[in-house]
Tab-separated table of C-alpha atoms in Angstrom:
chain	number	residue	atom	x	y	z
X	1	MET	CA	25.121	3.272	-4.545
X	2	LYS	CA	28.053	2.239	-2.364
X	3	THR	CA	27.964	2.014	1.399
X	4	THR	CA	29.540	4.983	3.161
X	5	THR	CA	31.469	4.811	6.421
X	6	ALA	CA	29.407	6.492	9.106
X	7	THR	CA	29.757	7.720	12.639
X	8	PRO	CA	27.525	5.871	15.131
X	9	ASN	CA	25.089	7.888	17.168
X	10	LEU	CA	26.595	8.407	20.614
X	11	ALA	CA	23.120	8.407	22.167
X	12	GLY	CA	22.645	4.696	21.477
X	13	SER	CA	24.297	1.661	19.961
X	14	ARG	CA	21.414	0.489	17.754
X	15	PRO	CA	22.407	0.118	14.083
X	16	GLU	CA	19.406	2.158	12.961
X	17	ASP	CA	20.626	5.141	15.045
X	18	GLU	CA	23.709	5.475	12.842
X	19	LYS	CA	24.320	9.060	11.736
X	20	LEU	CA	25.701	9.742	8.270
X	21	PRO	CA	27.227	12.892	6.760
X	22	LEU	CA	24.544	15.371	5.665
X	23	TRP	CA	25.031	14.921	1.908
X	24	THR	CA	25.068	11.123	2.236
X	25	THR	CA	21.908	11.234	4.341
X	26	LEU	CA	20.109	13.335	1.718
X	27	SER	CA	21.299	11.282	-1.250
X	28	TYR	CA	20.211	7.984	0.274
X	29	GLY	CA	16.950	9.565	1.331
X	30	VAL	CA	16.233	10.657	-2.239
X	31	GLN	CA	17.102	7.164	-3.469
X	32	HIS	CA	14.456	5.720	-1.150
X	33	ILE	CA	11.876	8.150	-2.530
X	34	LEU	CA	12.746	7.321	-6.150
X	35	ALA	CA	12.234	3.627	-5.370
X	36	MET	CA	8.629	4.160	-4.227
X	37	PHE	CA	7.523	7.407	-5.904
X	38	GLY	CA	5.685	5.725	-8.777
X	39	GLY	CA	3.528	3.739	-6.351
X	40	VAL	CA	2.638	6.835	-4.305
X	41	ILE	CA	1.433	8.942	-7.224
X	42	ALA	CA	-0.381	6.074	-8.954
X	43	VAL	CA	-2.995	5.667	-6.194
X	44	PRO	CA	-4.366	9.251	-6.211
X	45	ILE	CA	-4.393	9.272	-10.017
X	46	ILE	CA	-6.383	6.009	-10.081
X	47	ILE	CA	-8.862	7.246	-7.509
X	48	GLY	CA	-9.099	10.689	-9.089
X	49	GLY	CA	-9.919	9.140	-12.451
X	50	ALA	CA	-12.573	6.894	-10.915
X	51	ALA	CA	-14.193	9.895	-9.206
X	52	GLY	CA	-14.197	11.875	-12.462
X	53	LEU	CA	-11.960	14.623	-11.098
X	54	SER	CA	-10.417	17.361	-13.210
X	55	VAL	CA	-6.660	17.724	-13.670
X	56	GLU	CA	-6.619	20.390	-10.948
X	57	GLN	CA	-8.548	18.177	-8.536
X	58	LYS	CA	-6.269	15.206	-9.213
X	59	ALA	CA	-3.340	17.469	-8.346
X	60	VAL	CA	-4.971	18.088	-4.950
X	61	LEU	CA	-5.086	14.331	-4.301
X	62	VAL	CA	-1.490	13.855	-5.472
X	63	GLY	CA	-0.288	16.684	-3.224
X	64	GLY	CA	-2.181	15.292	-0.254
X	65	CYS	CA	-0.739	11.801	-0.753
X	66	LEU	CA	2.826	13.116	-1.078
X	67	PHE	CA	2.405	15.272	2.019
X	68	MET	CA	0.901	12.522	4.183
X	69	SER	CA	3.380	9.887	2.941
X	70	GLY	CA	6.210	12.195	3.974
X	71	LEU	CA	4.607	12.905	7.346
X	72	ALA	CA	3.979	9.189	7.965
X	73	THR	CA	7.613	8.371	7.123
X	74	LEU	CA	8.865	10.997	9.568
X	75	VAL	CA	6.572	9.723	12.331
X	76	GLN	CA	7.615	6.106	11.712
X	77	THR	CA	11.370	6.757	11.543
X	78	LEU	CA	11.870	9.508	14.144
X	79	GLY	CA	9.079	8.425	16.466
X	80	PHE	CA	7.265	10.004	19.381
X	81	PRO	CA	6.460	8.561	22.812
X	82	GLY	CA	4.509	5.368	22.098
X	83	VAL	CA	4.264	6.063	18.343
X	84	GLY	CA	6.689	5.075	15.568
X	85	SER	CA	8.969	2.053	15.345
X	86	GLN	CA	12.139	4.183	14.870
X	87	LEU	CA	13.189	1.853	12.069
X	88	PRO	CA	14.254	2.733	8.480
X	89	LEU	CA	10.766	2.205	7.041
X	90	VAL	CA	9.342	4.301	4.211
X	91	GLN	CA	5.602	4.888	4.532
X	92	GLY	CA	3.438	5.469	1.493
X	93	VAL	CA	-0.135	5.295	0.242
X	94	SER	CA	-1.204	1.650	0.164
X	95	PHE	CA	-2.494	-0.217	-2.890
X	96	ALA	CA	-4.394	-2.570	-0.571
X	97	THR	CA	-7.296	-0.125	-0.314
X	98	VAL	CA	-7.558	0.867	-3.990
X	99	ALA	CA	-10.028	-1.837	-5.041
X	100	THR	CA	-12.182	-1.129	-1.993
X	101	MET	CA	-12.199	2.617	-2.679
X	102	LEU	CA	-13.129	2.039	-6.318
X	103	ALA	CA	-16.113	-0.059	-5.201
X	104	ILE	CA	-17.178	2.620	-2.696
X	105	ILE	CA	-16.855	5.468	-5.196
X	106	GLY	CA	-18.702	3.628	-7.981
X	107	ASP	CA	-20.485	6.199	-10.145
X	108	ASP	CA	-20.990	8.694	-7.306
X	109	GLY	CA	-18.103	10.992	-8.196
X	110	THR	CA	-16.975	13.324	-5.431
X	111	HIS	CA	-19.760	12.096	-3.144
X	112	GLY	CA	-18.333	8.601	-3.455
X	113	LEU	CA	-14.861	9.985	-2.764
X	114	ARG	CA	-16.138	11.664	0.402
X	115	THR	CA	-17.731	8.356	1.427
X	116	ALA	CA	-14.386	6.634	0.950
X	117	PHE	CA	-12.725	9.310	3.085
X	118	GLY	CA	-15.287	8.767	5.844
X	119	ALA	CA	-14.701	5.008	5.740
X	120	ILE	CA	-10.926	5.500	5.973
X	121	ILE	CA	-11.230	7.711	9.062
X	122	VAL	CA	-13.370	5.190	10.950
X	123	ALA	CA	-11.379	2.166	9.744
X	124	GLY	CA	-8.128	3.836	10.838
X	125	LEU	CA	-9.562	4.447	14.302
X	126	ILE	CA	-10.725	0.824	14.444
X	127	GLY	CA	-7.200	-0.226	13.481
X	128	LEU	CA	-5.822	1.789	16.400
X	129	ALA	CA	-8.379	0.236	18.745
X	130	VAL	CA	-7.584	-3.378	17.836
X	131	ILE	CA	-3.798	-3.089	18.236
X	132	PRO	CA	-3.987	-4.596	21.758
X	133	LEU	CA	-5.704	-7.641	20.218
X	134	PHE	CA	-3.702	-7.758	17.024
X	135	ALA	CA	-1.487	-10.646	18.083
X	136	LYS	CA	-4.689	-12.708	17.967
X	137	ILE	CA	-6.365	-11.021	15.008
X	138	VAL	CA	-3.277	-11.477	12.826
X	139	GLN	CA	-3.768	-15.232	13.130
X	140	LEU	CA	-6.846	-14.805	10.917
X	141	PHE	CA	-4.501	-13.672	8.124
X	142	PRO	CA	-1.947	-16.424	7.465
X	143	ALA	CA	-0.200	-16.650	4.097
X	144	VAL	CA	-3.098	-18.537	2.496
X	145	VAL	CA	-5.376	-15.557	3.256
X	146	THR	CA	-3.042	-12.615	2.611
X	147	GLY	CA	-1.627	-14.216	-0.536
X	148	SER	CA	-5.104	-14.711	-1.991
X	149	VAL	CA	-6.140	-11.152	-1.139
X	150	ILE	CA	-2.987	-9.508	-2.520
X	151	THR	CA	-3.312	-11.530	-5.732
X	152	VAL	CA	-6.904	-10.350	-6.148
X	153	ILE	CA	-5.860	-6.741	-5.506
X	154	GLY	CA	-3.456	-6.863	-8.448
X	155	LEU	CA	-5.777	-8.730	-10.796
X	156	SER	CA	-8.817	-6.590	-9.972
X	157	LEU	CA	-6.891	-3.449	-10.911
X	158	MET	CA	-6.051	-4.652	-14.432
X	159	PRO	CA	-9.345	-3.348	-15.905
X	160	VAL	CA	-8.362	0.079	-14.546
X	161	ALA	CA	-5.094	-0.042	-16.487
X	162	ALA	CA	-6.967	-1.138	-19.615
X	163	ARG	CA	-9.463	1.749	-19.317
X	164	TRP	CA	-6.603	4.205	-18.959
X	165	VAL	CA	-5.352	3.046	-22.334
X	166	THR	CA	-8.611	2.683	-24.247
X	167	GLY	CA	-10.768	5.262	-22.504
X	168	ASN	CA	-14.469	4.637	-21.904
X	169	GLU	CA	-16.696	3.310	-24.691
X	170	THR	CA	-19.069	6.241	-24.231
X	171	VAL	CA	-18.739	9.902	-23.280
X	172	THR	CA	-21.309	12.426	-22.100
X	173	VAL	CA	-22.104	15.263	-24.518
X	174	ASP	CA	-24.803	17.811	-23.624
X	175	GLY	CA	-26.106	15.465	-20.976
X	176	LYS	CA	-26.389	12.529	-23.396
X	177	SER	CA	-24.258	9.400	-23.561
X	178	VAL	CA	-22.699	8.956	-27.014
X	179	ALA	CA	-20.048	6.653	-28.459
X	180	ASN	CA	-16.490	7.775	-27.710
X	181	PRO	CA	-14.767	8.361	-31.089
X	182	ASP	CA	-11.363	8.044	-29.407
X	183	PHE	CA	-12.115	4.672	-27.781
X	184	ALA	CA	-9.257	2.149	-28.216
X	185	ASN	CA	-7.327	4.613	-30.370
X	186	PRO	CA	-4.291	2.759	-31.820
X	187	ALA	CA	-2.083	5.773	-31.040
X	188	ASN	CA	-3.015	5.563	-27.355
X	189	ILE	CA	-2.406	1.825	-27.305
X	190	GLY	CA	0.975	2.391	-28.950
X	191	LEU	CA	1.879	5.011	-26.332
X	192	ALA	CA	0.930	2.588	-23.550
X	193	MET	CA	2.979	-0.240	-25.052
X	194	LEU	CA	5.938	2.115	-25.534
X	195	THR	CA	5.766	3.067	-21.849
X	196	LEU	CA	5.627	-0.594	-20.856
X	197	ALA	CA	8.591	-1.370	-23.146
X	198	LEU	CA	10.575	1.487	-21.591
X	199	ILE	CA	9.883	0.135	-18.089
X	200	LEU	CA	11.107	-3.297	-19.153
X	201	ALA	CA	14.202	-1.800	-20.789
X	202	PHE	CA	15.073	0.255	-17.691
X	203	SER	CA	14.528	-2.846	-15.561
X	204	LYS	CA	17.314	-4.574	-17.480
X	205	VAL	CA	19.801	-1.973	-16.180
X	206	LYS	CA	20.806	-3.026	-12.672
X	207	LYS	CA	21.179	0.493	-11.274
X	208	LEU	CA	17.821	1.583	-12.721
X	209	THR	CA	15.679	-1.415	-11.771
X	210	ARG	CA	14.095	0.189	-8.709
X	211	VAL	CA	13.203	3.407	-10.538
X	212	ALA	CA	12.174	1.741	-13.803
X	213	ILE	CA	8.472	2.599	-13.418
X	214	LEU	CA	9.213	6.215	-12.546
X	215	LEU	CA	11.579	6.587	-15.514
X	216	GLY	CA	9.039	4.921	-17.789
X	217	LEU	CA	6.400	7.437	-16.691
X	218	VAL	CA	8.776	10.368	-17.279
X	219	VAL	CA	9.961	9.310	-20.737
X	220	GLY	CA	6.461	8.191	-21.761
X	221	THR	CA	5.091	11.600	-20.768
X	222	ILE	CA	7.799	13.368	-22.786
X	223	VAL	CA	6.875	11.315	-25.856
X	224	ALA	CA	3.191	12.092	-25.253
X	225	ALA	CA	4.023	15.805	-25.078
X	226	LEU	CA	5.814	15.597	-28.423
X	227	CYS	CA	2.667	13.975	-29.838
X	228	GLY	CA	0.434	16.721	-28.437
X	229	LYS	CA	-1.292	14.500	-25.888
X	230	ILE	CA	-0.560	16.560	-22.747
X	231	ASP	CA	-3.138	18.727	-20.942
X	232	THR	CA	-1.254	21.576	-19.258
X	233	SER	CA	-4.339	23.497	-18.127
X	234	GLY	CA	-3.988	22.304	-14.544
X	235	VAL	CA	-0.520	23.837	-14.148
X	236	HIS	CA	-1.426	27.410	-15.062
X	237	GLY	CA	-2.034	29.589	-12.035
X	238	THR	CA	-0.759	27.067	-9.475
X	239	GLY	CA	1.587	28.281	-6.767
X	240	VAL	CA	5.040	26.950	-6.057
X	241	VAL	CA	4.267	26.583	-2.343
X	242	GLY	CA	0.950	25.978	-0.617
X	243	PHE	CA	-0.342	24.006	2.360
X	244	PRO	CA	-2.848	21.222	1.482
X	245	GLU	CA	-6.423	22.440	1.932
X	246	PRO	CA	-8.211	20.343	4.601
X	247	PHE	CA	-11.313	18.539	3.275
X	248	ALA	CA	-10.865	20.100	-0.177
X	249	PHE	CA	-13.729	17.955	-1.566
X	250	GLY	CA	-16.145	18.578	1.312
X	251	MET	CA	-16.771	16.909	4.629
X	252	PRO	CA	-16.520	13.097	4.740
X	253	VAL	CA	-19.616	10.926	4.480
X	254	PHE	CA	-20.010	7.957	6.833
X	255	GLU	CA	-21.789	4.837	5.548
X	256	LEU	CA	-21.733	1.535	7.419
X	257	ALA	CA	-21.181	-0.762	4.429
X	258	ALA	CA	-18.249	1.334	3.204
X	259	ILE	CA	-16.725	1.305	6.694
X	260	VAL	CA	-16.979	-2.504	6.908
X	261	SER	CA	-15.239	-2.902	3.534
X	262	MET	CA	-12.501	-0.447	4.437
X	263	THR	CA	-11.912	-2.060	7.840
X	264	ILE	CA	-11.159	-5.371	6.117
X	265	ALA	CA	-8.607	-3.608	3.915
X	266	ILE	CA	-7.086	-1.891	6.962
X	267	LEU	CA	-6.570	-5.252	8.693
X	268	VAL	CA	-4.699	-6.477	5.602
X	269	ILE	CA	-2.510	-3.347	5.780
X	270	MET	CA	-1.764	-4.042	9.449
X	271	VAL	CA	-0.629	-7.577	8.612
X	272	GLU	CA	1.658	-6.244	5.859
X	273	THR	CA	3.116	-3.545	8.122
X	274	THR	CA	3.804	-6.063	10.898
X	275	ALA	CA	5.628	-8.288	8.401
X	276	ASP	CA	7.677	-5.343	7.108
X	277	ILE	CA	8.638	-4.247	10.646
X	278	LEU	CA	9.896	-7.754	11.413
X	279	ALA	CA	11.674	-7.950	8.042
X	280	VAL	CA	13.523	-4.644	8.400
X	281	GLY	CA	14.474	-5.645	11.947
X	282	GLU	CA	16.196	-8.708	10.508
X	283	VAL	CA	17.925	-6.661	7.801
X	284	VAL	CA	19.133	-4.011	10.245
X	285	GLU	CA	20.014	-6.659	12.847
X	286	THR	CA	18.256	-4.835	15.663
X	287	ASP	CA	15.880	-5.804	18.449
X	288	VAL	CA	12.191	-5.905	17.484
X	289	ASP	CA	9.774	-6.770	20.276
X	290	THR	CA	6.044	-6.561	20.912
X	291	LYS	CA	6.134	-2.937	22.004
X	292	ARG	CA	8.078	-1.877	18.914
X	293	VAL	CA	5.617	-3.574	16.582
X	294	ALA	CA	2.787	-1.840	18.432
X	295	ARG	CA	4.456	1.568	18.066
X	296	GLY	CA	4.914	0.960	14.342
X	297	LEU	CA	1.260	0.011	13.927
X	298	ARG	CA	0.153	3.098	15.851
X	299	ALA	CA	2.118	5.287	13.454
X	300	ASP	CA	0.507	3.463	10.511
X	301	MET	CA	-3.065	3.627	11.768
X	302	GLY	CA	-2.803	7.091	13.316
X	303	VAL	CA	-1.630	8.678	10.073
X	304	SER	CA	-4.185	6.654	8.084
X	305	ALA	CA	-7.014	7.954	10.290
X	306	ILE	CA	-6.080	11.600	9.702
X	307	ALA	CA	-5.059	11.170	6.033
X	308	PRO	CA	-8.527	12.089	4.632
X	309	VAL	CA	-8.335	15.448	6.405
X	310	PHE	CA	-5.597	16.336	3.924
X	311	ASN	CA	-7.214	14.518	0.966
X	312	SER	CA	-5.064	11.405	1.224
X	313	PHE	CA	-5.493	7.659	1.773
X	314	PRO	CA	-4.254	4.951	4.182
X	315	ALA	CA	-0.490	4.538	4.490
X	316	THR	CA	1.624	1.443	4.938
X	317	ALA	CA	5.289	0.463	5.055
X	318	PHE	CA	6.689	-0.089	1.552
X	319	ALA	CA	8.258	-3.536	1.204
X	320	GLN	CA	10.447	-2.493	-1.755
X	321	ASN	CA	12.257	-0.042	0.504
X	322	VAL	CA	13.025	-2.808	2.984
X	323	GLY	CA	14.780	-4.503	0.083
X	324	LEU	CA	16.625	-1.259	-0.670
X	325	VAL	CA	17.968	-1.149	2.906
X	326	ALA	CA	19.326	-4.670	2.429
X	327	LEU	CA	20.735	-3.798	-1.005
X	328	THR	CA	22.611	-0.639	0.031
X	329	GLY	CA	23.572	-1.667	3.567
X	330	ILE	CA	22.501	1.777	4.800
X	331	LYS	CA	20.592	1.068	8.009
X	332	SER	CA	20.227	4.620	9.325
X	333	ARG	CA	16.646	5.645	10.033
X	334	PHE	CA	17.732	9.256	9.611
X	335	ALA	CA	18.490	8.677	5.923
X	336	VAL	CA	14.952	7.397	5.439
X	337	ALA	CA	13.623	10.336	7.478
X	338	ALA	CA	15.408	12.682	5.045
X	339	GLY	CA	13.489	11.015	2.217
X	340	GLY	CA	10.282	11.571	4.161
X	341	GLY	CA	11.147	15.242	4.400
X	342	VAL	CA	11.572	15.406	0.618
X	343	LEU	CA	8.142	13.818	0.127
X	344	LEU	CA	6.561	16.254	2.554
X	345	LEU	CA	8.098	19.249	0.753
X	346	LEU	CA	6.848	17.954	-2.615
X	347	GLY	CA	3.379	17.718	-1.089
X	348	LEU	CA	3.629	21.391	-0.139
X	349	SER	CA	4.101	22.384	-3.797
X	350	PRO	CA	0.825	22.616	-5.759
X	351	MET	CA	2.847	23.129	-8.937
X	352	ALA	CA	4.776	19.883	-8.448
X	353	SER	CA	1.503	18.041	-7.829
X	354	ALA	CA	-0.067	19.580	-10.935
X	355	VAL	CA	2.888	18.497	-13.068
X	356	VAL	CA	2.438	14.925	-11.818
X	357	GLY	CA	-1.278	15.175	-12.640
X	358	MET	CA	-0.424	15.963	-16.277
X	359	ILE	CA	0.696	12.392	-16.971
X	360	PRO	CA	-1.657	11.202	-19.756
X	361	SER	CA	-3.878	8.179	-19.187
X	362	PRO	CA	-2.301	5.914	-21.864
X	363	VAL	CA	1.120	6.377	-20.244
X	364	LEU	CA	-0.375	5.488	-16.868
X	365	GLY	CA	-2.045	2.491	-18.453
X	366	GLY	CA	1.238	1.123	-19.760
X	367	ALA	CA	2.854	1.578	-16.350
X	368	GLY	CA	-0.257	0.169	-14.668
X	369	ILE	CA	0.113	-3.154	-16.485
X	370	ALA	CA	3.545	-3.575	-14.894
X	371	LEU	CA	2.591	-2.016	-11.561
X	372	PHE	CA	-0.626	-3.941	-10.988
X	373	GLY	CA	0.909	-7.119	-12.361
X	374	THR	CA	3.677	-6.741	-9.778
X	375	VAL	CA	1.076	-6.554	-7.010
X	376	ALA	CA	-0.552	-9.766	-8.257
X	377	ALA	CA	2.850	-11.444	-8.578
X	378	SER	CA	3.642	-10.449	-4.998
X	379	GLY	CA	0.475	-12.218	-3.883
X	380	ILE	CA	1.410	-15.307	-5.882
X	381	ARG	CA	4.823	-15.258	-4.256
X	382	THR	CA	3.141	-15.186	-0.843
X	383	LEU	CA	1.015	-18.176	-1.825
X	384	THR	CA	4.137	-20.235	-2.463
X	385	LYS	CA	4.749	-20.162	1.302
X	386	VAL	CA	1.517	-22.081	1.833
X	387	ASP	CA	1.603	-25.802	2.563
X	388	TYR	CA	-0.613	-27.509	-0.029
X	389	SER	CA	0.430	-31.082	0.719
X	390	GLY	CA	-2.288	-33.044	2.490
X	391	THR	CA	-4.465	-29.956	3.041
X	392	THR	CA	-7.389	-28.232	1.374
X	393	ASN	CA	-5.466	-24.958	1.037
X	394	ILE	CA	-5.630	-25.213	-2.750
X	395	LEU	CA	-9.418	-25.026	-2.422
X	396	VAL	CA	-9.207	-22.048	-0.057
X	397	VAL	CA	-7.025	-20.188	-2.564
X	398	ALA	CA	-9.116	-21.175	-5.577
X	399	VAL	CA	-12.483	-20.136	-4.150
X	400	SER	CA	-11.120	-16.962	-2.527
X	401	ILE	CA	-9.563	-15.715	-5.765
X	402	GLY	CA	-12.660	-16.757	-7.699
X	403	MET	CA	-14.967	-14.823	-5.366
X	404	GLY	CA	-12.633	-11.843	-5.503
X	405	LEU	CA	-12.724	-11.749	-9.288
X	406	VAL	CA	-16.505	-12.155	-9.619
X	407	PRO	CA	-17.148	-8.388	-9.286
X	408	VAL	CA	-14.324	-7.755	-11.766
X	409	VAL	CA	-15.636	-9.958	-14.560
X	410	SER	CA	-19.305	-9.311	-13.769
X	411	PRO	CA	-19.746	-5.869	-12.164
X	412	GLU	CA	-23.520	-6.291	-11.841
X	413	PHE	CA	-23.319	-9.704	-10.156
X	414	TRP	CA	-24.317	-8.395	-6.705
X	415	SER	CA	-26.593	-5.592	-7.922
X	416	GLY	CA	-29.743	-7.354	-6.711
X	417	LEU	CA	-28.594	-7.339	-3.080
X	418	PRO	CA	-29.359	-4.574	-0.575
X	419	THR	CA	-27.080	-1.568	-0.985
X	420	TRP	CA	-25.034	-2.247	2.162
X	421	ALA	CA	-24.299	-5.843	1.099
X	422	GLY	CA	-23.546	-4.820	-2.476
X	423	THR	CA	-21.010	-2.204	-1.361
X	424	ILE	CA	-19.111	-4.842	0.620
X	425	LEU	CA	-19.209	-7.622	-1.961
X	426	GLU	CA	-18.622	-5.412	-5.015
X	427	SER	CA	-15.104	-4.852	-3.699
X	428	GLY	CA	-12.882	-7.678	-4.893
X	429	ILE	CA	-10.635	-7.338	-1.880
X	430	SER	CA	-13.576	-7.563	0.547
X	431	SER	CA	-15.060	-10.588	-1.209
X	432	ALA	CA	-11.694	-12.342	-1.323
X	433	ALA	CA	-10.801	-11.494	2.282
X	434	ILE	CA	-14.146	-12.585	3.741
X	435	THR	CA	-14.083	-15.821	1.751
X	436	ALA	CA	-10.446	-16.599	2.563
X	437	VAL	CA	-10.818	-15.931	6.314
X	438	LEU	CA	-13.974	-18.036	6.596
X	439	LEU	CA	-12.625	-20.939	4.529
X	440	ASN	CA	-9.326	-20.898	6.410
X	441	LEU	CA	-11.237	-21.104	9.699
X	442	LEU	CA	-13.499	-23.846	8.346
X	443	PHE	CA	-10.798	-26.057	6.850
X	444	ASN	CA	-7.671	-25.244	8.868
X	445	VAL	CA	-8.751	-24.026	12.316
X	446	TRP	CA	-12.110	-25.327	13.515
X	447	ARG	CA	-11.981	-28.829	12.019
X	448	PRO	CA	-8.798	-29.290	9.993
X	449	VAL	CA	-9.300	-31.520	6.961
X	450	GLU	CA	-6.563	-33.828	5.699
X	451	PRO	CA	-7.589	-35.099	2.275
X	452	SER	CA	-5.419	-37.620	0.541
X	453	GLY	CA	-3.908	-37.119	-2.878
X	454	MET	CA	-4.300	-33.316	-2.836
X	455	ALA	CA	-0.825	-31.902	-3.221
X	456	MET	CA	0.618	-28.939	-4.988
X	457	ALA	CA	3.951	-27.258	-5.013
X	458	ALA	CA	3.528	-23.870	-5.325
X	459	ALA	CA	6.263	-17.996	-2.208
X	460	ARG	CA	6.022	-13.769	-1.291
X	461	ALA	CA	7.942	-11.769	0.168
X	462	ARG	CA	7.600	-11.500	3.867
X	463	ASN	CA	4.683	-12.580	6.032
X	464	VAL	CA	4.190	-13.016	9.757
X	465	SER	CA	4.892	-16.657	10.566
X	466	ASP	CA	3.146	-18.652	13.276
X	467	VAL	CA	6.376	-18.758	15.309
X	468	GLU	CA	6.808	-14.991	15.079
X	469	MET	CA	3.205	-14.399	16.168
X	470	ARG	CA	3.627	-16.694	19.158
X	471	VAL	CA	6.913	-15.110	20.246
X	472	LEU	CA	5.485	-11.595	19.964
X	473	ALA	CA	2.321	-12.572	21.817
X	474	GLU	CA	4.450	-13.947	24.671
X	475	GLY	CA	6.507	-10.757	24.948
X	476	GLY	CA	9.569	-12.037	23.094
X	477	SER	CA	11.545	-10.252	20.415
X	478	PHE	CA	13.845	-10.792	17.418
X	479	GLU	CA	17.414	-9.699	16.870
X	480	ALA	CA	19.298	-10.308	13.621
X	481	GLY	CA	16.458	-12.603	12.600
X	482	GLN	CA	16.908	-14.799	15.682
X	483	THR	CA	14.444	-15.237	18.507
X	484	VAL	CA	15.574	-13.565	21.707
X	485	LYS	CA	14.750	-15.363	24.951
X	486	VAL	CA	11.108	-14.746	25.868
X	487	LYS	CA	10.744	-12.301	28.720
X	488	PRO	CA	9.298	-13.412	32.075
X	489	VAL	CA	5.561	-12.836	32.361
X	490	GLU	CA	5.945	-10.079	34.929
X	491	ASP	CA	8.246	-8.095	32.570
X	492	THR	CA	6.037	-8.504	29.545
X	493	GLU	CA	4.149	-5.465	28.346
X	494	PRO	CA	1.008	-5.927	26.254
X	495	ILE	CA	1.193	-4.976	22.599
X	496	ALA	CA	-0.733	-1.739	23.163
X	497	ALA	CA	0.889	-0.637	26.382
X	498	HIS	CA	0.870	3.043	25.526
């Protein structure tokens, strides 16, 4: 899509305050939503499947996630006093918490889902509380830590994609567990591979690359419908418009172990959001200081804390949309806000949510291979920013990823531990994060080790660098990717001033 000449906002000279014609604003807003829509709907479908929800119940989760993603985008882009970065950032349901939620839910169905909701509420509030200290806490999550964790997130979700394709080995009939006659059905595997092939084919077309997963899901679902593999029961009787029902699955359940696991995931989200705020500031060529980062984090954590009320999950800034801002040259936050409005309206349509919930599992499985693989690849790209020469970082990465994958390859590994410990360690992301933080402190912070002969060349997208953390902590800011002169101490406002 070509850049359109726009009229600057007379109220301010910031590039992000640019106002575009109405039709241009809407069209670019929709483009932003198409670029991230597949990721938003995938999370509630994954979680709904893990909790054993019906098609109708999955539609409730999808609607809640669309609604809250739209609300979060509006809060982040338009902003309120002390809340929202007022930058062109699209907010959506984060993949960083999926592995943790799957571990919390386990085999407990809706009770496990309610426990996950309770953990999200408390973890979101903890995230809000630690914002004043985040300039220090973020130092616990350098690239060697976040890269390891993000890699584990992607890899630990691969069994989910496989189960979508094959189904479970057993099914329950009349209260008894029997062999599933449809397990690993070649037709389902073929449908999954067709969906994956479609995604790859669409990715070859430059203008379709960013919506390749969405298009793959749409065409794959159409093929599934022609093969009689669509369940339309959840659509019948649904209304065109309806407000999300608060606590549709019951009141949240609060368990300490689940809260600890979720808090770790929330801290990872905060690191990612901080990196995305700094990145979009560079793309837009606008001033980003400590206070602006804090406002962005408050929008993130505030919406995440209330998300379970409307049957949704933690939100974060979507990095792919930062890339879309750079690609199109459209820096207006109002265009992104228009996209947020579209998301919110979709969340207010039970019928639209039910249609999304009709996507058959094999189609999701084919898309999941690409989607989850992309998450893992993003983590690997982050790890290429790590300095391996003359350090033990290769060991930190190796052991962290290994510990994160233990519960994936051996689900019963921690079953002999007390329940609270098992809930924490059975989450790949928690195991990887705890291991990576501790090993990074042990080898790189407390007593740095400099072994000889241990070198490796090994890059992600954006992460918060040591220089950026120091400048932000000292009250400085960035403009057009360059450090602005650090403010005098007396003019510096702490990161959580509001």
